[in-house]
PDB file of C-alpha atoms in Angstrom:
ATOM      1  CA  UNK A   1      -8.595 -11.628   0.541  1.00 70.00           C
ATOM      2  CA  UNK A   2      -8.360 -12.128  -3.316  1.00 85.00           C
ATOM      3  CA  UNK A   3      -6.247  -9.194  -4.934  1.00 92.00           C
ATOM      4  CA  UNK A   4      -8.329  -6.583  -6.851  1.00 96.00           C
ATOM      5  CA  UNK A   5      -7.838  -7.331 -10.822  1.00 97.00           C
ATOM      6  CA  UNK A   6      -5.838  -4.905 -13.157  1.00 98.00           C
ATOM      7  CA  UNK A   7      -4.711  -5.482 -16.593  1.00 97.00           C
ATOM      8  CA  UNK A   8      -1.107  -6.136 -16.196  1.00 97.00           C
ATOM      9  CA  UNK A   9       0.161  -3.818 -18.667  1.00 97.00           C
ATOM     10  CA  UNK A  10      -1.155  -0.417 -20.921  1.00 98.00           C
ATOM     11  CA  UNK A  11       0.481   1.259 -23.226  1.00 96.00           C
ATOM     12  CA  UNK A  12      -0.046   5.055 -24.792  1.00 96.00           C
ATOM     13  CA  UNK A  13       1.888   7.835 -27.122  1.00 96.00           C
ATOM     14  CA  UNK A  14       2.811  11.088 -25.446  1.00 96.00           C
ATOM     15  CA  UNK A  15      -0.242  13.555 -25.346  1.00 96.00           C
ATOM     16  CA  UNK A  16      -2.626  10.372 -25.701  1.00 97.00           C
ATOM     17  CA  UNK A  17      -5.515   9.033 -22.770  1.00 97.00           C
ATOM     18  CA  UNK A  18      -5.268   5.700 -21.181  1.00 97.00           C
ATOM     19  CA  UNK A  19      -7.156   4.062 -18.624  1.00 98.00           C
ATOM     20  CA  UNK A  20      -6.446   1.629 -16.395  1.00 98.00           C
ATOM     21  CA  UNK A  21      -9.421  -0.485 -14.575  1.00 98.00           C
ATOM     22  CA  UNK A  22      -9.484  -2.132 -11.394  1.00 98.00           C
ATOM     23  CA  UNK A  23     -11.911  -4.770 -10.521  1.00 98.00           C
ATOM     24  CA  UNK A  24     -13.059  -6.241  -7.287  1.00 97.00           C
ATOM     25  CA  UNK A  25     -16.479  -7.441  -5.692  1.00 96.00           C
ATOM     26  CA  UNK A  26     -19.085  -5.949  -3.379  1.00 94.00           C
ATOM     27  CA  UNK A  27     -17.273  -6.627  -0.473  1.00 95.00           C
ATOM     28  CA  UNK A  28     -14.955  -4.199  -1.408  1.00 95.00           C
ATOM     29  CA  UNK A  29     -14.781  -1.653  -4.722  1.00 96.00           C
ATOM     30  CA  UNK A  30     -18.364  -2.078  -4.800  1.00 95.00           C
ATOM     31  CA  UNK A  31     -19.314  -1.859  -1.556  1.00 94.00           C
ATOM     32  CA  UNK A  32     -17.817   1.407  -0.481  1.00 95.00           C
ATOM     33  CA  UNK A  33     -16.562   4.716  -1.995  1.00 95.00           C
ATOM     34  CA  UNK A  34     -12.722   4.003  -0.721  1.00 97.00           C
ATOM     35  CA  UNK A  35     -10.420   2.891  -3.872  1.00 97.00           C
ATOM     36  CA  UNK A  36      -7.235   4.848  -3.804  1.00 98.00           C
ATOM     37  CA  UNK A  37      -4.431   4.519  -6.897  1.00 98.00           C
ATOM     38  CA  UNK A  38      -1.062   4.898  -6.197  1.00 98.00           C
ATOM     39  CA  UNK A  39       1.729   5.023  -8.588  1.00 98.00           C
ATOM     40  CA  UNK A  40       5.611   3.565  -8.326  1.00 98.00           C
ATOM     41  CA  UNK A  41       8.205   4.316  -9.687  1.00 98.00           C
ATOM     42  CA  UNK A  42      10.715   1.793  -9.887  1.00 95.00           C
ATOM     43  CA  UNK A  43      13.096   1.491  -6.383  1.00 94.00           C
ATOM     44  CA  UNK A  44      10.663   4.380  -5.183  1.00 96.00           C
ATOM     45  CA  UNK A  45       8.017   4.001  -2.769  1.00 97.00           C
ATOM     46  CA  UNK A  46       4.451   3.602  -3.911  1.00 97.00           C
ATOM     47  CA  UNK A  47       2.446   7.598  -4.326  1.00 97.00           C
ATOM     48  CA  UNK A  48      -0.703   8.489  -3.499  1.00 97.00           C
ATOM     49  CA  UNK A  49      -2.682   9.711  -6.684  1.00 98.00           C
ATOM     50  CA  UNK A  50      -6.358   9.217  -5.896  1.00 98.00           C
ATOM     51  CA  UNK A  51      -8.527   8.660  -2.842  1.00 97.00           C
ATOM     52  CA  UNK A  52     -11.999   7.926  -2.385  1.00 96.00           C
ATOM     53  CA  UNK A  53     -12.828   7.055  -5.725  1.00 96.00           C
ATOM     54  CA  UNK A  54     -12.211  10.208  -7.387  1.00 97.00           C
ATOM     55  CA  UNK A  55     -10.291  12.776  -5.207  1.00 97.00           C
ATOM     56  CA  UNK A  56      -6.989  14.022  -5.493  1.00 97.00           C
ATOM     57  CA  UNK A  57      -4.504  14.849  -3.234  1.00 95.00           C
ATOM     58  CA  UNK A  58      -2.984  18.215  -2.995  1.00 94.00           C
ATOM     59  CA  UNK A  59      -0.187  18.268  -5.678  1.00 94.00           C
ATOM     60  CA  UNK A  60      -1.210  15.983  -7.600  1.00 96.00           C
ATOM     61  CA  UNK A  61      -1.627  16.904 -11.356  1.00 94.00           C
ATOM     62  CA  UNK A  62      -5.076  16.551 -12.509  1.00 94.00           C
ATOM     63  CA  UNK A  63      -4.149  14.992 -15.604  1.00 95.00           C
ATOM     64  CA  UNK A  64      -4.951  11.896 -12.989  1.00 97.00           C
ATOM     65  CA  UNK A  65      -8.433  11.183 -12.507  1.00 97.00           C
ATOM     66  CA  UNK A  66     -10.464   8.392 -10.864  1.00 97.00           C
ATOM     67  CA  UNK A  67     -14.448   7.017 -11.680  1.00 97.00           C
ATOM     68  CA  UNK A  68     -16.332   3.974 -10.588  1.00 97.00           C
ATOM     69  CA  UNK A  69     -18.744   2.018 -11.908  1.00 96.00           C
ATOM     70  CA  UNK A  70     -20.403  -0.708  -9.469  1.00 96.00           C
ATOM     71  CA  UNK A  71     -17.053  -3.489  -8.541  1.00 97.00           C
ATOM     72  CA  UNK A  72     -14.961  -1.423 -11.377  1.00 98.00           C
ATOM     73  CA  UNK A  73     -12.927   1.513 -10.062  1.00 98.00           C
ATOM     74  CA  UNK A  74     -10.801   3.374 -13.044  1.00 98.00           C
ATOM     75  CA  UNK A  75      -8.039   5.287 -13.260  1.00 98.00           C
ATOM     76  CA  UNK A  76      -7.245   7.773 -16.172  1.00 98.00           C
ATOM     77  CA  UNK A  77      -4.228   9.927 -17.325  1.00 97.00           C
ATOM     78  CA  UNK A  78      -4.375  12.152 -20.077  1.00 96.00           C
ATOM     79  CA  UNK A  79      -2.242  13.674 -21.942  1.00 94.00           C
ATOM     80  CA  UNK A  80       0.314  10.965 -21.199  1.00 96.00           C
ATOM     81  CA  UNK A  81       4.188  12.441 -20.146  1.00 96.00           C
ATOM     82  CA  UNK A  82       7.687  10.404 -20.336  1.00 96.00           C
ATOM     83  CA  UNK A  83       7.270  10.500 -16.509  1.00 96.00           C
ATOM     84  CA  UNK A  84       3.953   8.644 -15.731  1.00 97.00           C
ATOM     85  CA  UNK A  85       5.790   5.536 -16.817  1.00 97.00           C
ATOM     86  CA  UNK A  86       5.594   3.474 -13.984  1.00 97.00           C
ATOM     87  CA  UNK A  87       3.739   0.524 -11.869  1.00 98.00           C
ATOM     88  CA  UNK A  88       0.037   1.431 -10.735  1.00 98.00           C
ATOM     89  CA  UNK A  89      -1.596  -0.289  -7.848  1.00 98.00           C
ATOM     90  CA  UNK A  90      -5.582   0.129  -7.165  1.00 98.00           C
ATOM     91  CA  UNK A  91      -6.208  -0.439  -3.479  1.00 98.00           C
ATOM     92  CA  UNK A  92      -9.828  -0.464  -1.821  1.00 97.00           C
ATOM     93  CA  UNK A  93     -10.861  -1.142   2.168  1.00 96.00           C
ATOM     94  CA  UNK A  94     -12.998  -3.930   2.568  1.00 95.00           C
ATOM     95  CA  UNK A  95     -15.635  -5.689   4.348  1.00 94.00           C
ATOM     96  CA  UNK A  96     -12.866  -7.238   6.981  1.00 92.00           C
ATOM     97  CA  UNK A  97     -11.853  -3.436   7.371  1.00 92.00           C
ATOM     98  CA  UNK A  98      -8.677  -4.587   5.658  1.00 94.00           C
ATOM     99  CA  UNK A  99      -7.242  -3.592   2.652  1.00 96.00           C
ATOM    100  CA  UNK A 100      -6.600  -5.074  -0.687  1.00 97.00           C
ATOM    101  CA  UNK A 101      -4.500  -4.059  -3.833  1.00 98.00           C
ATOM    102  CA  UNK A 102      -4.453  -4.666  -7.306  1.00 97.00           C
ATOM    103  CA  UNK A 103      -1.877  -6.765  -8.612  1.00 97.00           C
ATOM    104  CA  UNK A 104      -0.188  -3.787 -10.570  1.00 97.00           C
ATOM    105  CA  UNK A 105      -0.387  -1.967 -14.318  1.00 98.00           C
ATOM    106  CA  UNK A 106       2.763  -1.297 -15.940  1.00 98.00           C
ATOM    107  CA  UNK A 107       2.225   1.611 -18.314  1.00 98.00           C
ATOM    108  CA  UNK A 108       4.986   1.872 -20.542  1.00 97.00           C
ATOM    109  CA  UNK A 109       4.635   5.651 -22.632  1.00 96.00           C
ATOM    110  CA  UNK A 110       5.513   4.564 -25.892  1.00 92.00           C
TER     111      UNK A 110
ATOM    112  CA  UNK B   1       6.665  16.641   7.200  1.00 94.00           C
ATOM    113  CA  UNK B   2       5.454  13.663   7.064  1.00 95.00           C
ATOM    114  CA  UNK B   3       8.263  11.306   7.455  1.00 97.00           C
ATOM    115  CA  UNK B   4       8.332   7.194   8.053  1.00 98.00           C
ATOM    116  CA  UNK B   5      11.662   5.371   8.604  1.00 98.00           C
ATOM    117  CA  UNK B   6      11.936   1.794   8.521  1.00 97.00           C
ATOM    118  CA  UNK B   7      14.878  -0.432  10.101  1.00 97.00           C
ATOM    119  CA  UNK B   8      15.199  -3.983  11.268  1.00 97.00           C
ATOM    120  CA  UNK B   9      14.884  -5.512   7.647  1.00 96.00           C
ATOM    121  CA  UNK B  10      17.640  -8.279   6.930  1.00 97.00           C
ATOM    122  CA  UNK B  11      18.801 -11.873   6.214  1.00 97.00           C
ATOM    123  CA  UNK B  12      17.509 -14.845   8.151  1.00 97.00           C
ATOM    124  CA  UNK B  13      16.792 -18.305   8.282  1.00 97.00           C
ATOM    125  CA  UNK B  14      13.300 -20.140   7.437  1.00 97.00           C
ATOM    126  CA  UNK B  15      11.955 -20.419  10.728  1.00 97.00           C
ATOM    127  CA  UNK B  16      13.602 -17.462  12.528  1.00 97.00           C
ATOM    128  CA  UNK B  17      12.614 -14.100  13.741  1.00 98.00           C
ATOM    129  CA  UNK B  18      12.373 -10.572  12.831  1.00 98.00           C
ATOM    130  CA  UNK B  19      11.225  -7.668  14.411  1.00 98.00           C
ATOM    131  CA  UNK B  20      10.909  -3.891  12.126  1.00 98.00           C
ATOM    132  CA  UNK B  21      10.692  -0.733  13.524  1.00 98.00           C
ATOM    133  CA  UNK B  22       9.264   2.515  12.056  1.00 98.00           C
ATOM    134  CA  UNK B  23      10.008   5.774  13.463  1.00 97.00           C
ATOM    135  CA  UNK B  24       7.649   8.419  12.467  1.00 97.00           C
ATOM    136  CA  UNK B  25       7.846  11.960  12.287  1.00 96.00           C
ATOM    137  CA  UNK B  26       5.965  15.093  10.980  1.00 96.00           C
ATOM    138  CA  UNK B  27       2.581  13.937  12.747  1.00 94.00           C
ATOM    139  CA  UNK B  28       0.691  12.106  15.887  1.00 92.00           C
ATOM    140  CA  UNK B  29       1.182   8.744  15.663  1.00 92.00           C
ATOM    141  CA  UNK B  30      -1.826   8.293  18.170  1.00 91.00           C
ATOM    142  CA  UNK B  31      -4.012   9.651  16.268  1.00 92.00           C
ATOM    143  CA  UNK B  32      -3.966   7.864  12.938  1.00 94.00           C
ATOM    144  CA  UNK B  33      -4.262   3.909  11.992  1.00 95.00           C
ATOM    145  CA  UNK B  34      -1.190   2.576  10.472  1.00 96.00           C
ATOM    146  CA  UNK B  35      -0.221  -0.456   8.090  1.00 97.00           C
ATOM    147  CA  UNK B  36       2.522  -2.711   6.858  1.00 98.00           C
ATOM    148  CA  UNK B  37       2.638  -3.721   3.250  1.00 98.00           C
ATOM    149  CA  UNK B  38       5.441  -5.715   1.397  1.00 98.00           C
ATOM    150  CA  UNK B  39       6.405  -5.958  -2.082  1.00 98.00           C
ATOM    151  CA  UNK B  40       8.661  -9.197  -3.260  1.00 97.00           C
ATOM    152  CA  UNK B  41      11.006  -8.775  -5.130  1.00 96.00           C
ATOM    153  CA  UNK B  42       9.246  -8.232  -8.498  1.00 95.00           C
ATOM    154  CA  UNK B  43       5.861  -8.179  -7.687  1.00 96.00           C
ATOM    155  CA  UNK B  44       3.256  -6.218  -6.465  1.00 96.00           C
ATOM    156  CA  UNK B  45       2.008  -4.739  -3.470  1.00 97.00           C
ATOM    157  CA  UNK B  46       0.484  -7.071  -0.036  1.00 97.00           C
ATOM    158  CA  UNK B  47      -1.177  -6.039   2.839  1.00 97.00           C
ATOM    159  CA  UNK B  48      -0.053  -7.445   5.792  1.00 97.00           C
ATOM    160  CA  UNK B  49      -1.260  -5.833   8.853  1.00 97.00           C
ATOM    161  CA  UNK B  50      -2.998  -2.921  10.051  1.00 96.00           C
ATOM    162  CA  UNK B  51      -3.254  -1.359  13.900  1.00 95.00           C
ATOM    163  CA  UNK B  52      -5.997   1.222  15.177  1.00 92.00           C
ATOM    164  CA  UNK B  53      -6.555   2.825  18.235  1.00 88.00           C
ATOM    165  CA  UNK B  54      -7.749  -0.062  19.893  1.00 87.00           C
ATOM    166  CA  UNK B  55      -7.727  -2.964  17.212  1.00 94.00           C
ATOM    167  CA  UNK B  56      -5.323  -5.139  14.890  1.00 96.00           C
ATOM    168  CA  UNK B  57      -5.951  -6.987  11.333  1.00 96.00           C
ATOM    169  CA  UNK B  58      -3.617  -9.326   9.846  1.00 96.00           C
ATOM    170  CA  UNK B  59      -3.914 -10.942   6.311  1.00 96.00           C
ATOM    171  CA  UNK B  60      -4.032 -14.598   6.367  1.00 95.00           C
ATOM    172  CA  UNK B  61      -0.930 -15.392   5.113  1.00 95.00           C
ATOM    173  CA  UNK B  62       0.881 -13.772   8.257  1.00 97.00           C
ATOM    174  CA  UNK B  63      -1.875 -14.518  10.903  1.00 97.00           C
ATOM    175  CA  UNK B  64      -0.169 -16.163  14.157  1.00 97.00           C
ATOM    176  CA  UNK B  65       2.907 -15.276  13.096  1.00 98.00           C
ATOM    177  CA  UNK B  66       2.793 -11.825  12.414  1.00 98.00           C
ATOM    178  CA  UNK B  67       2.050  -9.021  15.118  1.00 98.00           C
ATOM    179  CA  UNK B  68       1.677  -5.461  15.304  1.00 98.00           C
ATOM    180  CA  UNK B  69       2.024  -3.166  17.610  1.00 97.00           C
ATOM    181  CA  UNK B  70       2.651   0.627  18.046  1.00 96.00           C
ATOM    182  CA  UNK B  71       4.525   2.955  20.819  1.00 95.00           C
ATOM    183  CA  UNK B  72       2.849   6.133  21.014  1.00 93.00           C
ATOM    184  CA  UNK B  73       4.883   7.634  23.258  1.00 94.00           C
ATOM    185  CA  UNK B  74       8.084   7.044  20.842  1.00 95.00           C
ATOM    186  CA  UNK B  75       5.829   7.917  17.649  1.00 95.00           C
ATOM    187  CA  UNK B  76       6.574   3.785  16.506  1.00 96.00           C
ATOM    188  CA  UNK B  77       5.636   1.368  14.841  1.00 97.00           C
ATOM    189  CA  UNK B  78       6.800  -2.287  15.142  1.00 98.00           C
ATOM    190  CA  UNK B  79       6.549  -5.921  13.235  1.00 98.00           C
ATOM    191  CA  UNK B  80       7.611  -8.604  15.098  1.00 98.00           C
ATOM    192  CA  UNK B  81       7.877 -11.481  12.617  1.00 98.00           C
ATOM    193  CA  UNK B  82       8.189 -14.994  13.689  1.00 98.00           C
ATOM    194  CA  UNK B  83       7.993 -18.341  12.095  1.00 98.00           C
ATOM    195  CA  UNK B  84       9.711 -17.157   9.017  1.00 98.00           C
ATOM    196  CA  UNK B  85       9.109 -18.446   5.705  1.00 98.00           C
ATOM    197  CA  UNK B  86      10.961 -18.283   2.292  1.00 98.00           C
ATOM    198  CA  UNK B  87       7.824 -16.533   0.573  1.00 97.00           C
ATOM    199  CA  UNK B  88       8.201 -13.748   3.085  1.00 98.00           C
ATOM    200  CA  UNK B  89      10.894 -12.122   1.463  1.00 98.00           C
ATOM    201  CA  UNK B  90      10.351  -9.109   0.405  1.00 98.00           C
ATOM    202  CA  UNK B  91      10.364  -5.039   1.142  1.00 98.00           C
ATOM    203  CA  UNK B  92       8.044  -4.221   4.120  1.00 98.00           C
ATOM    204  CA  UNK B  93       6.556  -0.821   4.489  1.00 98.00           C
ATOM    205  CA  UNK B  94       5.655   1.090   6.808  1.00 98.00           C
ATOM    206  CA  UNK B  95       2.099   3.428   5.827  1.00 97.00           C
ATOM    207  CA  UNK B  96       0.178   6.002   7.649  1.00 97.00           C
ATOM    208  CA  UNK B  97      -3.332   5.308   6.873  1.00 95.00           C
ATOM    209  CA  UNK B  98      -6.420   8.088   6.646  1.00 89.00           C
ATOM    210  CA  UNK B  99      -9.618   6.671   8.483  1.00 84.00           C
ATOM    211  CA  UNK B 100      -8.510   3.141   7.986  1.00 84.00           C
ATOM    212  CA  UNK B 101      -9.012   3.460   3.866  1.00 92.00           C
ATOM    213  CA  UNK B 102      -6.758   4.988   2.753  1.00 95.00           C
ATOM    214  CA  UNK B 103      -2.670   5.132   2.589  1.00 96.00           C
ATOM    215  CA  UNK B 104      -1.536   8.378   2.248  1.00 96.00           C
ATOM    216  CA  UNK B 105       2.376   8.202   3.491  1.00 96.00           C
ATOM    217  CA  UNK B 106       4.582   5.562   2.935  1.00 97.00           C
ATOM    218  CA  UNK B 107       8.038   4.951   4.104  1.00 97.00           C
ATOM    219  CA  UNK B 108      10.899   4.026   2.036  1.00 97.00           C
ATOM    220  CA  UNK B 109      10.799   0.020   2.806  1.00 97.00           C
ATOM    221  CA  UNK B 110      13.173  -2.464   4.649  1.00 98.00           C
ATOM    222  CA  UNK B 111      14.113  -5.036   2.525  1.00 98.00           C
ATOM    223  CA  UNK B 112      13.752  -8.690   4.955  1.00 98.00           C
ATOM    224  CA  UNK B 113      15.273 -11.829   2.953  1.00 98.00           C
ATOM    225  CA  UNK B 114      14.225 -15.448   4.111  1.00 98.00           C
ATOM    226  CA  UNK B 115      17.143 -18.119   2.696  1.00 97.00           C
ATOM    227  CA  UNK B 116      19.181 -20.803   3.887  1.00 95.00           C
TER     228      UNK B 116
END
């Protein structure tokens, strides 16, 4: 049950792209269509951004968006606001049909 | 709405027991899997335990001492937590999970602090 690894900060201007990656094995990113992202604000419960890979749920601005590439699942927010500075936690079921998250990306907007 | 309320969190001694409660609201309990995660203070997010219609998962850190169980019929959820250790500390949430892979609600946390 190793934790999925994210980078454990990113940085971007307003207006600007960044992406934040999420990497895990085959007996979990890679094995299955099921990373979700979730973003945190601090004191706040964690949000639901992305599911299955790529899909967001209804409300969600879709200025998130999700991609995978074999064990790496991706995250990317573009045109960056003031208010997508938080924590962001990857997540992905696995093999055990547990779960496992990330250990976290703080994205500080600049 | 979709609403998850968590009690039970507080201070106790290594060793000792604690048992959260999440009262849920909006939906069927019955007919979705559900989770607790915790977050120490600081850090980043844990799984610790999951509960379908018929089965339970436990990470490893919590296995044996750790159990989960749910009360349809009062739309709850319930961690009983015994054996206690200092690196348990932290806030526990309670999460309504789609098809087992996915968190999609998450309650507000009970914060649960093992010291001497």
């Amino acid at each position: 049950q190793s934790a999925l690894t994210q980078p454990a900060s990113v940085s971007g201007s307003p207006g600007q792209s960044i992406t934040i990656s999420c990497t895990g094995t085959t007996s979990d990113v890679g094995g299955y269509n099921y990373v979700s992202w979730y973003q945190q604000h601090p004191g706040k419960a964690p949000k639901l951004i992305i599911y299955d890979v790529s899909n967001r749920p209804s409300g969600v601005s879709n200025h998130f968006s999700g991609s995978q590439s074999g064990n790496t699942a991706s995250l990317t927010i573009s045109g960056l606001q003031a208010e997508d500075e938080a924590d962001y936690y990857c997540s992905s079921y696995t093999s055990s049909s547990t779960l496992v998250f990330g250990g976290g990306t703080k994205l500080t907007v600049l | 709405e979709v609403q998850l309320v968590e009690s039970g969190g507080g201070l106790v001694k290594p060793g000792g027991s604690l048992r959260l409660s999440c009262a849920a609201s909006g939906f069927t309990l019955s007919s979705y899997s559900m989770n607790w995660v915790r977050q120490a203070p600081g850090k980043g997010l844990k799984w610790v335990s999951s509960i379908s219609s018929s089965f339970t998962y436990y990470a490893d850190s919590v296995k044996g001492r750790f159990t989960i169980s749910r009360d349809n019929a009062k739309n709850s959820l319930y961690l009983q937590m015994n054996s206690l250790r200092v690196e348990d500390t932290a806030v526990y949430y309670c999460a309504r999970t789609l098809r087992m892979t996915t968190i999609d609600y998450w309650g507000q946390g009970t914060l649960v602090t093992v010291s001497s």
